Amino acid sequence: MDKIRRTKIRQILNDGKSGQELCVKGWVRTKRESKNVAFVALNDGSTINNLQLVIDVPKVDEELLRKITTGASLSVLGKLAESQGAGQALELLVESVEVLGEAHPDEYPLQPKRHSLEFLREIAHLRPRTNTFGAVFRVKHEMAYALHTFFHKKGFLYVHTPILTASDAEGAGETFRVTTLDLNNVPKTEDGDIDFKQDFFEKETNLTVSGQLEGELAALAVSDIYTFGPTFRAENSNTARHLAEFWMVEPEMAFYDLDDTMDLAEEMLRYMVKHALEHCKDDLQFLNKRAEDEEKAKPQHQRSEMSLLERLQFVADNEFERVSYTDAIEILRRSKPNQKKKFQFLIDEWGDDLQSEHERFLVEKHFKKPVILYNYPKGIKAFYMRQNDDDKTVAAMDVLFPGIGEIVGGSQREERKANLETRMAEMNIPSEELSWYLDTRRFGTVPHSGYGLGFERMIQFVTGMGNIRDVIPFPRTPGNCEF
Ligand code: 4AD
Ligand code: MG
């Protein structure tokens, strides 16, 4: 007999016809069994929905049937039929079944019930088998696809910037060192310092915190580029929004000013959300229900006013609010939580940095929509941001989202060589180390701008997952580099 090719469950549920002979493969979610018939819910990750298998119990070997348990993998041949039961339109009447791999019920940690996310993090190697993580992975894939499509349609080039680098683009000193030196026997110079000349790259190197500086080099040659890759930060923040390894999308545009950049960021974010609403319906419905159940467990005053789907629709349909840092500080200073000292960090004066509690107040309580803050004090921002004429602020912007806080950070870049050099000197950044960067200002400099989107934070927003550790397969956080 000719081998029947495997059909994915998503395709079967979308356009399968009663009477079709099919081969399906996947993992058992649940099995219900009576004397004559067993119902098995099979999932292959192509969709959140399971295919119901109907097994004629007297016709199959007892031993084989016993091996069909939650988590076991099957290869099945059968005939598609209209389902008699509620809950599905089609089911597969099994003609033959092979157990590819058993999952012994006494040992397999995933059972057909809701496990806590904390427990699932401990078994991150198996959690992709759950409905929740399957849904998150599929949405994440669609969001990456949407990003590439968005930029491709606009004529942006996808550029790969290095992961190993000698620069600290953000200048925050939160880099992970890269070395091949023997740490038990570190070579020293005559002065007693570490002799990096003997290291692999013959200089101090680290993992990149951002592809921006190299991205700028490309934008100043081909106009519009974006990077999309892993970035690494040794911030010791154990929060629900920080990872030590996360992915960033960084577009960089020649001839864009700050307004153009805010327009692009808003258009991109709303494009992504619309794409999710259109292309991830089943998964979002599942995640919406999951988020609703989670909300119900919270005290009334902490519950969000909108469901996940309502929040996504709201972002798709409404323009973001644009507010200057100076106006935002006034709003925050006069706000109830500031007056009543409810904020952990009180806002005293112009120049204070905003914490996530302030960002979320502006978005969730004050404006009740995504907010773009712009023109920040230069003292709290990176060296490369363009200085405004007021001599106090730089042309920076952050996009703030409900439930997340900062999701995008960007700026117009300082394209004037003299200004850039002055700022670097003020911030003690040696110009020798960035001579290649300064060269772009020496030769054919142009006004240009860009921003970075934290990809996992975006996935958190779209999936409604409260903790960033649950939207990346293998989260890296302080003290945690398992798997
Ligand atoms: O605001 P950031 O630090 O900006 C930059 O790195 C710029 N070089 C981007 C650019 O202009 N090309 O980071 C950008 C975004 C943040 O808004 C946030 O969403 C995300 O990256 N991010 C993190 N996400 C997860 N874990 C962390 N530790 C993050 N740090 C920043
Ligand atoms: Mg930032």
Coordinates of N, CA and C in Angstrom, one line a residue, residues 27-30 41-45 47-50 108 110-115 117 120 126-139 282-284 286-287 290 463 465 470:
W27 N 0.5 14.2 19.8 CA 0.6 13.8 21.2 C -0.8 13.8 21.9
V28 N -1.0 12.8 22.7 CA -2.3 12.6 23.4 C -2.5 13.7 24.5
R29 N -3.6 14.4 24.4 CA -3.9 15.3 25.5 C -4.7 14.6 26.5
T30 N -5.8 13.9 26.1 CA -6.6 13.2 27.1 C -7.2 11.9 26.4
A41 N -8.1 12.8 22.6 CA -7.9 14.1 22.0 C -6.4 14.2 21.6
L42 N -6.2 14.4 20.3 CA -4.8 14.4 19.8 C -4.4 15.8 19.4
N43 N -3.2 16.3 19.7 CA -2.7 17.6 19.3 C -1.4 17.5 18.7
D44 N -1.2 18.3 17.6 CA 0.2 18.2 17.0 C 0.8 19.6 17.0
G45 N 0.2 20.6 17.7 CA 0.8 21.9 17.8 C 0.5 22.8 16.6
T47 N -2.4 23.8 15.8 CA -3.5 24.6 16.3 C -3.8 24.3 17.8
I48 N -4.5 25.2 18.4 CA -4.8 25.0 19.8 C -5.8 23.8 19.9
N49 N -6.6 23.6 18.8 CA -7.7 22.6 18.8 C -7.2 21.2 18.6
N50 N -7.8 20.3 19.3 CA -7.4 18.8 19.2 C -8.3 18.2 18.2
Y108 N 5.2 11.1 33.8 CA 5.0 12.3 33.0 C 4.4 13.4 33.8
L110 N 3.1 16.3 33.1 CA 2.0 17.1 32.7 C 0.7 16.3 32.7
Q111 N -0.2 16.7 33.5 CA -1.5 16.0 33.5 C -2.6 16.8 32.9
P112 N -3.7 16.2 32.5 CA -4.8 17.0 31.9 C -5.5 17.9 32.9
K113 N -4.8 18.9 33.5 CA -5.4 19.8 34.4 C -4.6 21.1 34.3
R114 N -5.0 22.2 34.9 CA -4.2 23.4 34.8 C -3.1 23.4 35.8
H115 N -1.9 23.4 35.3 CA -0.7 23.5 36.2 C -0.4 25.0 36.4
L117 N 1.9 28.3 36.5 CA 3.0 28.8 35.6 C 4.3 28.6 36.3
L120 N 5.3 25.1 35.8 CA 5.7 24.9 34.4 C 7.1 25.5 34.1
L126 N 9.4 20.8 29.0 CA 8.2 20.1 28.6 C 7.0 21.0 28.4
R127 N 7.1 22.2 28.9 CA 5.9 23.1 28.9 C 5.4 23.5 27.5
P128 N 6.3 23.4 26.4 CA 5.7 23.6 25.1 C 4.5 22.7 24.8
R129 N 4.4 21.6 25.5 CA 3.3 20.6 25.3 C 2.0 21.1 25.8
T130 N 2.0 22.2 26.6 CA 0.7 22.6 27.2 C 0.0 23.5 26.2
N131 N -1.3 23.7 26.4 CA -2.1 24.5 25.5 C -1.6 26.0 25.6
T132 N -1.3 26.4 26.8 CA -0.9 27.8 26.9 C 0.4 28.1 26.1
F133 N 1.4 27.3 26.3 CA 2.6 27.6 25.6 C 2.6 27.3 24.1
G134 N 1.8 26.4 23.7 CA 1.5 26.2 22.3 C 1.0 27.5 21.7
A135 N 0.0 28.0 22.4 CA -0.7 29.3 21.9 C 0.3 30.4 21.9
V136 N 1.1 30.6 22.9 CA 2.1 31.6 23.0 C 3.1 31.5 21.8
F137 N 3.6 30.3 21.6 CA 4.6 30.1 20.5 C 4.0 30.4 19.2
R138 N 2.7 30.0 18.9 CA 2.1 30.3 17.6 C 1.9 31.8 17.4
V139 N 1.5 32.5 18.5 CA 1.3 33.9 18.4 C 2.7 34.6 18.2
D282 N -8.1 31.7 17.1 CA -8.3 30.6 18.1 C -7.4 30.7 19.3
D283 N -6.1 31.0 19.1 CA -5.2 31.1 20.2 C -5.5 32.3 21.1
L284 N -5.9 33.4 20.5 CA -6.3 34.6 21.3 C -7.5 34.3 22.1
F286 N -8.5 31.5 23.3 CA -8.0 30.6 24.4 C -7.3 31.5 25.4
L287 N -6.4 32.3 25.0 CA -5.6 33.2 25.9 C -6.5 34.2 26.6
R290 N -8.2 32.4 29.4 CA -7.2 32.1 30.4 C -6.9 33.3 31.3
T463 N -0.4 38.4 24.2 CA -0.9 37.1 24.7 C -1.6 37.3 26.1
M465 N 0.0 37.4 28.8 CA 0.8 36.7 29.9 C 1.5 37.7 30.8
D470 N 7.3 33.7 30.7 CA 6.4 32.7 30.1 C 6.1 33.0 28.6

